[in-house]
mmCIF file of C-alpha atoms in Angstrom:
data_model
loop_
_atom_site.group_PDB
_atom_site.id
_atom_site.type_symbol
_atom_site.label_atom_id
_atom_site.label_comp_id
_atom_site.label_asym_id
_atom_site.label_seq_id
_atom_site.Cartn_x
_atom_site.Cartn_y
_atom_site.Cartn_z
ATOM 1 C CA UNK A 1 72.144 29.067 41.009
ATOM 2 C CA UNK A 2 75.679 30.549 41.679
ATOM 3 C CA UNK A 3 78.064 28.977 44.004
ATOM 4 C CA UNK A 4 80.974 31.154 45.349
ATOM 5 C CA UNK A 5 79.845 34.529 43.123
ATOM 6 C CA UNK A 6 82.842 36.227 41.926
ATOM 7 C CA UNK A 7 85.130 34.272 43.426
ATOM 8 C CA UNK A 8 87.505 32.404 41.653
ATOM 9 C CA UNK A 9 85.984 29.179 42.037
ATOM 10 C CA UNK A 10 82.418 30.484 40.653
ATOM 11 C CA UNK A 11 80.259 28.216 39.505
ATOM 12 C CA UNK A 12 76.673 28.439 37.849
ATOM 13 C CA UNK A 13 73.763 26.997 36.645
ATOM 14 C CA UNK A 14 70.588 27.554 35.340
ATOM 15 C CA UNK A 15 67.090 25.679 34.670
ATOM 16 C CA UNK A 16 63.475 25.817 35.850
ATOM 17 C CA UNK A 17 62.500 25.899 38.878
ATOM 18 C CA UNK A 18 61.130 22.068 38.440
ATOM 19 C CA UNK A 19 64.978 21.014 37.670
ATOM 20 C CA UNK A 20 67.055 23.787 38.953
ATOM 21 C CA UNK A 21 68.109 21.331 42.509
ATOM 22 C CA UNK A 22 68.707 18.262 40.199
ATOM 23 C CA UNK A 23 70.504 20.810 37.982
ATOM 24 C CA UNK A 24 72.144 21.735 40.864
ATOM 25 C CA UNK A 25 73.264 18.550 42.535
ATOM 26 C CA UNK A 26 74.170 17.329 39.543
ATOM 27 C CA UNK A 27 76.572 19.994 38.676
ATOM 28 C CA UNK A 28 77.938 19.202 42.027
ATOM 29 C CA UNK A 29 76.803 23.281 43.320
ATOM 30 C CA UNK A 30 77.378 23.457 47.138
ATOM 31 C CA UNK A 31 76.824 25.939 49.401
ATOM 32 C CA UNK A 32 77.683 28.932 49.784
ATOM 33 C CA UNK A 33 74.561 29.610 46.808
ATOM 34 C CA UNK A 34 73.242 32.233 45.830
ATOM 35 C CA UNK A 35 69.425 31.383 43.921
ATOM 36 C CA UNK A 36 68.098 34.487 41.262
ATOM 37 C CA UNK A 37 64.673 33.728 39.964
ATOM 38 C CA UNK A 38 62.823 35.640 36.951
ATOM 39 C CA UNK A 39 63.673 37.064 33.874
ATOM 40 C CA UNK A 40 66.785 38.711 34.937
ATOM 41 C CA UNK A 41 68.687 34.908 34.331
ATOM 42 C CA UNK A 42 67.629 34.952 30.348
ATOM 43 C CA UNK A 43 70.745 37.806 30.618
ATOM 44 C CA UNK A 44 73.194 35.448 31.815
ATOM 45 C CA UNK A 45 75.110 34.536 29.035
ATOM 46 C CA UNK A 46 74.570 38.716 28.092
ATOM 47 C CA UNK A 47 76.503 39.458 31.722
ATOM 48 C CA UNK A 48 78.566 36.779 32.202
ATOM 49 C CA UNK A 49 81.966 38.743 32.574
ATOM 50 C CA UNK A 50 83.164 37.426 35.314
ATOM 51 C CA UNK A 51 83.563 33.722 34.114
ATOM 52 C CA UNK A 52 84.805 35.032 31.029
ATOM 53 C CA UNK A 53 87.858 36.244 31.953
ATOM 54 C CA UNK A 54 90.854 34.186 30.319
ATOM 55 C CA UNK A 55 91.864 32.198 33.240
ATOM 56 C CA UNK A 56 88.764 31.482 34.888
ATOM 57 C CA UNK A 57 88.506 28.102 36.573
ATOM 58 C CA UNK A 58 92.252 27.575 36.233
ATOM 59 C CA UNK A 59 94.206 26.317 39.402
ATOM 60 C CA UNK A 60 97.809 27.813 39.459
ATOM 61 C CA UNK A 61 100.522 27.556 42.047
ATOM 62 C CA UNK A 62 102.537 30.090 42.632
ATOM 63 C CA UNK A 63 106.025 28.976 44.531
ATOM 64 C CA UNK A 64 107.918 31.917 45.060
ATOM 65 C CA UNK A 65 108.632 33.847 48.341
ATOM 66 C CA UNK A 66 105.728 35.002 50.367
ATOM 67 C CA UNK A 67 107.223 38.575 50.219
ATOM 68 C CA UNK A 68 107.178 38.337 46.518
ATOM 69 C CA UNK A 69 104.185 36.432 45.927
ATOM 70 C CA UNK A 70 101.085 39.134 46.101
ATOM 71 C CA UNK A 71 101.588 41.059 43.164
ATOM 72 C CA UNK A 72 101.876 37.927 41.084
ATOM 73 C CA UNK A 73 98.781 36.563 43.062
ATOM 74 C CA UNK A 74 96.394 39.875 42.076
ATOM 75 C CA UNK A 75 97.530 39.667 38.734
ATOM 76 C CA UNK A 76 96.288 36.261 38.481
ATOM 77 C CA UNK A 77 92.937 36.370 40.138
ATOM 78 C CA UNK A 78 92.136 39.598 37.733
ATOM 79 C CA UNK A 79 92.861 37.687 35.341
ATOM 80 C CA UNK A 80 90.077 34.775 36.742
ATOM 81 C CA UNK A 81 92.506 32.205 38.112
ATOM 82 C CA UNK A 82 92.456 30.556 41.880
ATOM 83 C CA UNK A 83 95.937 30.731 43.349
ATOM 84 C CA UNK A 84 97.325 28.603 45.864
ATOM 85 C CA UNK A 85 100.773 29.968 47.579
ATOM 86 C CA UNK A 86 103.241 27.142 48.517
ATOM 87 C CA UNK A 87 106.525 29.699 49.016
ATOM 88 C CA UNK A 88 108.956 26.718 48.328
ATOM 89 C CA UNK A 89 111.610 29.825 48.573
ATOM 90 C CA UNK A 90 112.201 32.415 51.500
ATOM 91 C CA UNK A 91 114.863 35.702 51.588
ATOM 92 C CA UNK A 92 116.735 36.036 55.272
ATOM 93 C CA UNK A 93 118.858 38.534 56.335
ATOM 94 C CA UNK A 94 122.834 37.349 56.716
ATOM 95 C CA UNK A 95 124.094 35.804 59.583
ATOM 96 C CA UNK A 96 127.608 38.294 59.133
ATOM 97 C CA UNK A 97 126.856 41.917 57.448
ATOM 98 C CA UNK A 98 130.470 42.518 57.366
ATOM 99 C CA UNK A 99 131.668 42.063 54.037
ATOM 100 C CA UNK A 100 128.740 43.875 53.140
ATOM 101 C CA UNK A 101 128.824 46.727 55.291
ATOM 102 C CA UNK A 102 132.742 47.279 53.837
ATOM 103 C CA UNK A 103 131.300 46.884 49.959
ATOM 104 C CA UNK A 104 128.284 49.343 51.208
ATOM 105 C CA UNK A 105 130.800 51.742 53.113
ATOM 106 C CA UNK A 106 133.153 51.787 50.352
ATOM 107 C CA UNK A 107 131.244 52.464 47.258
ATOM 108 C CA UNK A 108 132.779 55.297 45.780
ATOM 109 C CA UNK A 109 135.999 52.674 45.446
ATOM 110 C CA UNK A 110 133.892 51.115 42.813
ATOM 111 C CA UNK A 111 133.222 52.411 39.004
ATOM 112 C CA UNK A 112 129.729 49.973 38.741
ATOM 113 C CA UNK A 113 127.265 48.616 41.184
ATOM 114 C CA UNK A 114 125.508 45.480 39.311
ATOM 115 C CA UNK A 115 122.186 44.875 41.003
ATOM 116 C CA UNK A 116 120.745 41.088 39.898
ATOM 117 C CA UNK A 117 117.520 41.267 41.835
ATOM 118 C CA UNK A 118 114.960 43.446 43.984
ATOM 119 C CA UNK A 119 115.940 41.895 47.104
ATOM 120 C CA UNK A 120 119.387 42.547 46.258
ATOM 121 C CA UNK A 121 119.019 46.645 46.219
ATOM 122 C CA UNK A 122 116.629 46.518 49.368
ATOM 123 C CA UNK A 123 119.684 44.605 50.852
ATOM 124 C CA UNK A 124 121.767 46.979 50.072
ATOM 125 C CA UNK A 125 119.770 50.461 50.772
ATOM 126 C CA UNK A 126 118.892 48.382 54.390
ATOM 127 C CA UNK A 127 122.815 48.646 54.970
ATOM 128 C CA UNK A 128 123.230 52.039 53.349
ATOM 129 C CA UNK A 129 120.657 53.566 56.104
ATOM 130 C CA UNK A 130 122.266 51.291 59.071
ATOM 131 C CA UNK A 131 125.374 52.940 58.345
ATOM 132 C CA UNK A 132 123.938 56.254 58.532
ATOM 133 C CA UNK A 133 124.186 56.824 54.316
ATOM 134 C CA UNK A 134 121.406 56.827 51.726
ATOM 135 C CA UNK A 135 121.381 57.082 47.892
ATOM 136 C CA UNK A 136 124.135 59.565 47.968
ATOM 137 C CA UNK A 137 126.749 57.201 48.561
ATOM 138 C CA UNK A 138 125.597 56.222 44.792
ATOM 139 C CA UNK A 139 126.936 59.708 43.752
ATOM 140 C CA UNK A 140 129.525 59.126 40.865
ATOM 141 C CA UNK A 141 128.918 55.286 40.750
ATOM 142 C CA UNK A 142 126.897 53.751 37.207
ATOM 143 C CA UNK A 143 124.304 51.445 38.738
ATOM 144 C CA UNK A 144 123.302 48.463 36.549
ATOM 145 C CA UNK A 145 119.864 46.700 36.972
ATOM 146 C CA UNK A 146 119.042 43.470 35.779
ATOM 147 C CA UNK A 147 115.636 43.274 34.917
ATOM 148 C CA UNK A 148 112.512 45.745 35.091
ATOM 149 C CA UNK A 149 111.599 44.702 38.624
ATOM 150 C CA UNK A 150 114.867 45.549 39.822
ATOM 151 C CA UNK A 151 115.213 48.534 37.821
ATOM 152 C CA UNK A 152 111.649 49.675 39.453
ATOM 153 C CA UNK A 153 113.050 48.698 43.413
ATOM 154 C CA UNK A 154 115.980 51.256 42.521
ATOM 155 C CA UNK A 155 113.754 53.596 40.621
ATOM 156 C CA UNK A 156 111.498 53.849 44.154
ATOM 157 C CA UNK A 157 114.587 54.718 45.676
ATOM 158 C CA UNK A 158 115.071 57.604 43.418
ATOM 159 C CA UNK A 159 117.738 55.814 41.355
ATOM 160 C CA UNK A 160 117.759 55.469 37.615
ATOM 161 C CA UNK A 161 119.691 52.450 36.277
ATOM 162 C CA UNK A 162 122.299 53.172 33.643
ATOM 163 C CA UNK A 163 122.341 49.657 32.281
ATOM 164 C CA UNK A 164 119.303 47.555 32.256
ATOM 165 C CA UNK A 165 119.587 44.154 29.951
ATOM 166 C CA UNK A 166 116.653 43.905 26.722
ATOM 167 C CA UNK A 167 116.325 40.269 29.138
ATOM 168 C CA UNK A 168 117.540 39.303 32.013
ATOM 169 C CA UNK A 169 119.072 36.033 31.430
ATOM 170 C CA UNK A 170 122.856 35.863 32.543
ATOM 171 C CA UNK A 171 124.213 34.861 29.361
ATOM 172 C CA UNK A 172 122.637 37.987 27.652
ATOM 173 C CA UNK A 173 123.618 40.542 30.339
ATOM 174 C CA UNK A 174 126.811 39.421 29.803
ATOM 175 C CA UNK A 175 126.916 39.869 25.720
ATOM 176 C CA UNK A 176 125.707 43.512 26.271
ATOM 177 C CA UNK A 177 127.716 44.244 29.075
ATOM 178 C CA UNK A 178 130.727 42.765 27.004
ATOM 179 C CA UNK A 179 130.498 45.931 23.998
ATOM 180 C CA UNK A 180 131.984 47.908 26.986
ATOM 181 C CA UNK A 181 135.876 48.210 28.322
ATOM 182 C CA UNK A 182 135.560 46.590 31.621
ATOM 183 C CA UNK A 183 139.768 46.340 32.044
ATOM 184 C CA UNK A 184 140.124 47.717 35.029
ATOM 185 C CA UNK A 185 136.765 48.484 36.286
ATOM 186 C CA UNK A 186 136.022 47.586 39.609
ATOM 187 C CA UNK A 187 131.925 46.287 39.533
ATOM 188 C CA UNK A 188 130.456 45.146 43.182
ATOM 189 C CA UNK A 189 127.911 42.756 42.426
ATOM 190 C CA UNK A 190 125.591 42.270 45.791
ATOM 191 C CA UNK A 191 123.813 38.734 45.441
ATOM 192 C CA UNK A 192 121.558 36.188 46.985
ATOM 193 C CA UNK A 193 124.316 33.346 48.469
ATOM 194 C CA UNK A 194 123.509 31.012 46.179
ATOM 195 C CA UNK A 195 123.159 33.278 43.215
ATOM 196 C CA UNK A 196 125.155 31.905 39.697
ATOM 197 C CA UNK A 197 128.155 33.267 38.824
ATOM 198 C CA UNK A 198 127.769 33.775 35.429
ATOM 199 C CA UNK A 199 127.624 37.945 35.954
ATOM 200 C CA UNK A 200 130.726 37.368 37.660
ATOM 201 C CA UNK A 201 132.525 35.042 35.643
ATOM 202 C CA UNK A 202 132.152 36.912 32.613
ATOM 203 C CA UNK A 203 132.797 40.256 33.821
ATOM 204 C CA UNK A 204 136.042 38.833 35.157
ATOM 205 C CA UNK A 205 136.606 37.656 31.615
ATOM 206 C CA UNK A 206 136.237 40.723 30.284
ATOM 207 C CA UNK A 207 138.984 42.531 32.727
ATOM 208 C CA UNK A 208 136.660 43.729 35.209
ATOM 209 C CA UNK A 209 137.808 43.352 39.273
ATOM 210 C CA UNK A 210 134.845 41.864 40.389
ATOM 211 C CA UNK A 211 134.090 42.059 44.377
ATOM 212 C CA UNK A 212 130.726 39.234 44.120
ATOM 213 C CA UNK A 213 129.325 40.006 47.695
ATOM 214 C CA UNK A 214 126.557 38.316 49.210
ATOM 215 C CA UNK A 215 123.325 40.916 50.226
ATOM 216 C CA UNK A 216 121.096 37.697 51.585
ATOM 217 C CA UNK A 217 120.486 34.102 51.914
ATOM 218 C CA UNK A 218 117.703 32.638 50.164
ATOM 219 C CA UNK A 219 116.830 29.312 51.835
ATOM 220 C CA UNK A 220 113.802 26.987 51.712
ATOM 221 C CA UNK A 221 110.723 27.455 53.454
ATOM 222 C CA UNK A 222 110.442 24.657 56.403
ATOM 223 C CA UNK A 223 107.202 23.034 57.290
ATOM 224 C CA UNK A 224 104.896 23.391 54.398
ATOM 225 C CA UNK A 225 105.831 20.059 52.739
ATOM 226 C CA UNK A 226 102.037 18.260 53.221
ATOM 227 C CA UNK A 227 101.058 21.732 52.214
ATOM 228 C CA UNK A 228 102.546 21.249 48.817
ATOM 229 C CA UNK A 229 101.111 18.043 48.364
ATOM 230 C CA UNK A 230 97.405 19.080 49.475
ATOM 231 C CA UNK A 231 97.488 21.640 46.953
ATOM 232 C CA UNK A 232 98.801 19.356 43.958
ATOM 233 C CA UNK A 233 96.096 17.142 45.041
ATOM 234 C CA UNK A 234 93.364 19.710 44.154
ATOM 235 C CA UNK A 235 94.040 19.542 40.747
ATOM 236 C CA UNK A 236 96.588 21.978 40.162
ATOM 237 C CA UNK A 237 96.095 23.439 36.062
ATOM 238 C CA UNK A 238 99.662 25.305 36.262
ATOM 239 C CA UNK A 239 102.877 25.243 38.625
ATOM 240 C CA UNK A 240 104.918 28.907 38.019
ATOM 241 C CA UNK A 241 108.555 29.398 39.013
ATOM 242 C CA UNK A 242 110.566 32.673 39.201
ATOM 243 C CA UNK A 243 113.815 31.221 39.704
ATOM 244 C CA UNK A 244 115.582 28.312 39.597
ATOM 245 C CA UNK A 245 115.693 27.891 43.420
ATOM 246 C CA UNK A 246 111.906 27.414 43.181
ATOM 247 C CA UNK A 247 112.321 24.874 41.547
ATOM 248 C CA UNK A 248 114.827 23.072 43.110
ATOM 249 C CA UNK A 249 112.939 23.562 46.630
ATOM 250 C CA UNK A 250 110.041 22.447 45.633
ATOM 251 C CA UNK A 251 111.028 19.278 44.412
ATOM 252 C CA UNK A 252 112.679 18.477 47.396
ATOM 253 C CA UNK A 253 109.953 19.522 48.994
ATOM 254 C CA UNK A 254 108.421 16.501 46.768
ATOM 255 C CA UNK A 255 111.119 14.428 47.860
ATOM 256 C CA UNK A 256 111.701 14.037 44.222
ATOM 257 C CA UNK A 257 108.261 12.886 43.386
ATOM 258 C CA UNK A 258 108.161 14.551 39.698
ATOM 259 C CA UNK A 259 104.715 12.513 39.094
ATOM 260 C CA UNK A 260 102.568 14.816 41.929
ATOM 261 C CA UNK A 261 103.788 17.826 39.034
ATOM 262 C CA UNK A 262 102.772 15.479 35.343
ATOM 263 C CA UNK A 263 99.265 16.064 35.398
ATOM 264 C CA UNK A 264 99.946 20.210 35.507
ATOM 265 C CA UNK A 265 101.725 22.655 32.968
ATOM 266 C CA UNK A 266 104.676 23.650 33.671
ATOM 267 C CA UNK A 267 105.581 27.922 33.812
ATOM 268 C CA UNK A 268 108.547 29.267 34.023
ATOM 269 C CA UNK A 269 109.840 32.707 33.913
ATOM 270 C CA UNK A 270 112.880 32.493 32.142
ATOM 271 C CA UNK A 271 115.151 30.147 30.029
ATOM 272 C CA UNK A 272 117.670 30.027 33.207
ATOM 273 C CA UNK A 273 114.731 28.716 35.405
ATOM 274 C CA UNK A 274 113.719 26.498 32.486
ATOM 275 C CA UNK A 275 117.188 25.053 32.098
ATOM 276 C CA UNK A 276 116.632 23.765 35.714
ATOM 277 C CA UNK A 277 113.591 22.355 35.535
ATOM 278 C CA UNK A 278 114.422 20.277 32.763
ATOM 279 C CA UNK A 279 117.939 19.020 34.552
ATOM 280 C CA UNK A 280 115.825 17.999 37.399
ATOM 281 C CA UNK A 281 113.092 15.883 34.981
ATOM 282 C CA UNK A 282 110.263 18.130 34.688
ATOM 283 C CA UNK A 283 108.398 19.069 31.534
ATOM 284 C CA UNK A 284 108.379 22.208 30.861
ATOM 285 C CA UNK A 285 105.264 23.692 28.861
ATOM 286 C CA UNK A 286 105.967 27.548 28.482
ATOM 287 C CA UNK A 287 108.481 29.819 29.105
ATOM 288 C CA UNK A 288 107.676 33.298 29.388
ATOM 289 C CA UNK A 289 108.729 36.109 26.373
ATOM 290 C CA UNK A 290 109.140 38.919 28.912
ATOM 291 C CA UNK A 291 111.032 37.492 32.177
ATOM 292 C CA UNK A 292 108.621 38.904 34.590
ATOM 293 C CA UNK A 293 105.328 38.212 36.023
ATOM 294 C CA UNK A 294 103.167 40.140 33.756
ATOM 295 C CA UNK A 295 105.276 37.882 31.278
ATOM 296 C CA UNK A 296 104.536 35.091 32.989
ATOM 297 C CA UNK A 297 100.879 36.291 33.413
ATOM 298 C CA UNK A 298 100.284 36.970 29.027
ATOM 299 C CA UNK A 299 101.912 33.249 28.741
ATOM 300 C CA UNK A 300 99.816 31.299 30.676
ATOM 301 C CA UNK A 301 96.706 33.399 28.813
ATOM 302 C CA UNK A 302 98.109 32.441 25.849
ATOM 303 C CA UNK A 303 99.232 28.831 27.130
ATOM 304 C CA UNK A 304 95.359 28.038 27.778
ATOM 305 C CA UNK A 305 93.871 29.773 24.802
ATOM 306 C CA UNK A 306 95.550 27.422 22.861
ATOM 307 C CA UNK A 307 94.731 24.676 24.448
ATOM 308 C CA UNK A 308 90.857 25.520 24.334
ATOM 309 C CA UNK A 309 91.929 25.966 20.758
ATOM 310 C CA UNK A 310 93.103 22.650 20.552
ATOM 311 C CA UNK A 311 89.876 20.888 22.442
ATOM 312 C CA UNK A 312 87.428 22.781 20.480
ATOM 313 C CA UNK A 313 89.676 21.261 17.178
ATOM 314 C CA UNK A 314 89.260 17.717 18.682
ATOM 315 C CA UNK A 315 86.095 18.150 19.516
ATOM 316 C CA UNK A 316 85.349 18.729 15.983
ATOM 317 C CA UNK A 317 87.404 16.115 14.363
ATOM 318 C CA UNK A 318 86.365 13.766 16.704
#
């Protein structure tokens, strides 16, 4: 008997047909079923891909935007997992584009554009063409990117980034950015509104004439509170955040109830978004090697190997 074939949630049993409902019931198999009789079910454990995949049966919760979420979401379910989407985050356009639309208008006045996220160079190219400019008005300007995902956004926009950080943790940007003569430069740095000013901060330290301009507001998504709750309820094997503002909305989305997270492991992207959950109480079990979701992706793989590792040790000791 299969319940919910190739689904994440697949389960299966076998037996005769004599046991095969007690099997069944006991197993706790539901509906929708699917029942194969003969000699075709001595191949299971042969053709059992499917469950074999290295997160099958895990639960994981994926918290950041909605906009952002899918590609993370396919790369988990090939991977076997069930996802549940609680965007504790959300981008929104700016109340006031004017300080942008100067930066944006202006750009040959600057010597380096530093882009900190996707959303920050689709903010900006969404100006560039409202203004009646495209990627020219890059001509003669070094472009920095910080991270692979945000050198890919400019890379689709036909853009290659002159700087791009080996990670993309502040602190480290900062290091590499600091083996070049920034005295004098002038560096726009489009960010979310509540971005960190590290970038800035040290840039500035290093002589640079930093214009920090916000590109969008990232706020937290209203009304999906209970939602959050329901889906911790179900048993949730992993919570991932992206950024720190995931976590920070979703435990106030909580209302600061850090025991609806203790019974899951706890991903995070970065050491940045790490940093924060640990300032706000929360365990956190892995931190990814490669700051982006395909990082994120091998560590929880390797995060559960281990601890089937670990069982089948106890298991044997025991």
């Amino acid at each position: 008997m299969v319940q919910w074939g190739t689904w994440p949630a697949q389960a299966a049993v076998t037996g005769r047909l004599d046991d095969i409902l007690e099997r069944g019931r006991a197993a706790g198999i539901k509906a929708p079923v699917v029942t194969v009789i003969g000699p075709v079910v001595a191949l299971r454990e042969e053709l059992a891909w499917f469950d074999r995949r290295p997160l099958f049966g895990k639960k994981v919760l994926i918290t950041r935007s909605r906009t952002q979420a899918s590609k993370f979401r396919r790369l988990l379910e090939g991977l076997g997992a069930q996802t549940f989407e609680i965007p504790s985050i959300q981008t929104k356009p700016l109340e006031d584009y004017a300080e942008l639309d100067k930066a944006v208008a202006g750009l040959k006045d600057f010597r380096w554009v530093i882009f900190a996220s996707s959303n920050a160079v689709e903010a900006v190219f969404d100006r560039l063409a409202h203004l009646g400019l495209d990627s020219r008005a890059l001509g003669g300007v070094k472009v920095g990117a910080i991270g692979p995902a945000t050198a890919d956004a400019l890379a689709q926009r036909g853009i290659t980034a002159d700087f791009v950080p080996t990670r993309p943790v502040s602190e480290v940007v900062v290091q590499e950015l600091s083996q070049r003569d920034w005295t004098g430069v002038p560096v726009l740095l489009p960010v979310a509104d509540i971005g960190r000013d590290a970038l800035a901060t040290g840039l500035t330290e290093a002589g640079a004439l930093v214009d920090r301009v916000n590109a969008y507001r990232t706020v937290p998504t209203e009304g999906v509170d209970a939602q959050a709750r329901e889906a911790l309820s179900q048993g949730i094997d992993a919570v991932t955040f992206t950024s720190s503002s995931t976590v920070t909305n979703l435990v106030n989305m909580l209302n600061g109830d850090r025991a609806a997270l203790e019974a899951s492991s706890i991903a995070c992207i970065g050491p940045t978004t790490a940093a924060t959950a640990r300032e706000l109480g929360l365990r956190v079990d892995l931190v990814a090697d490669e700051h982006t979701v395909e990082g994120l992706a091998d560590a929880l793989v390797a995060h559960f190997a281990e601890s089937k590792i670990v069982e089948k040790g106890s298991l044997t000791h025991g």
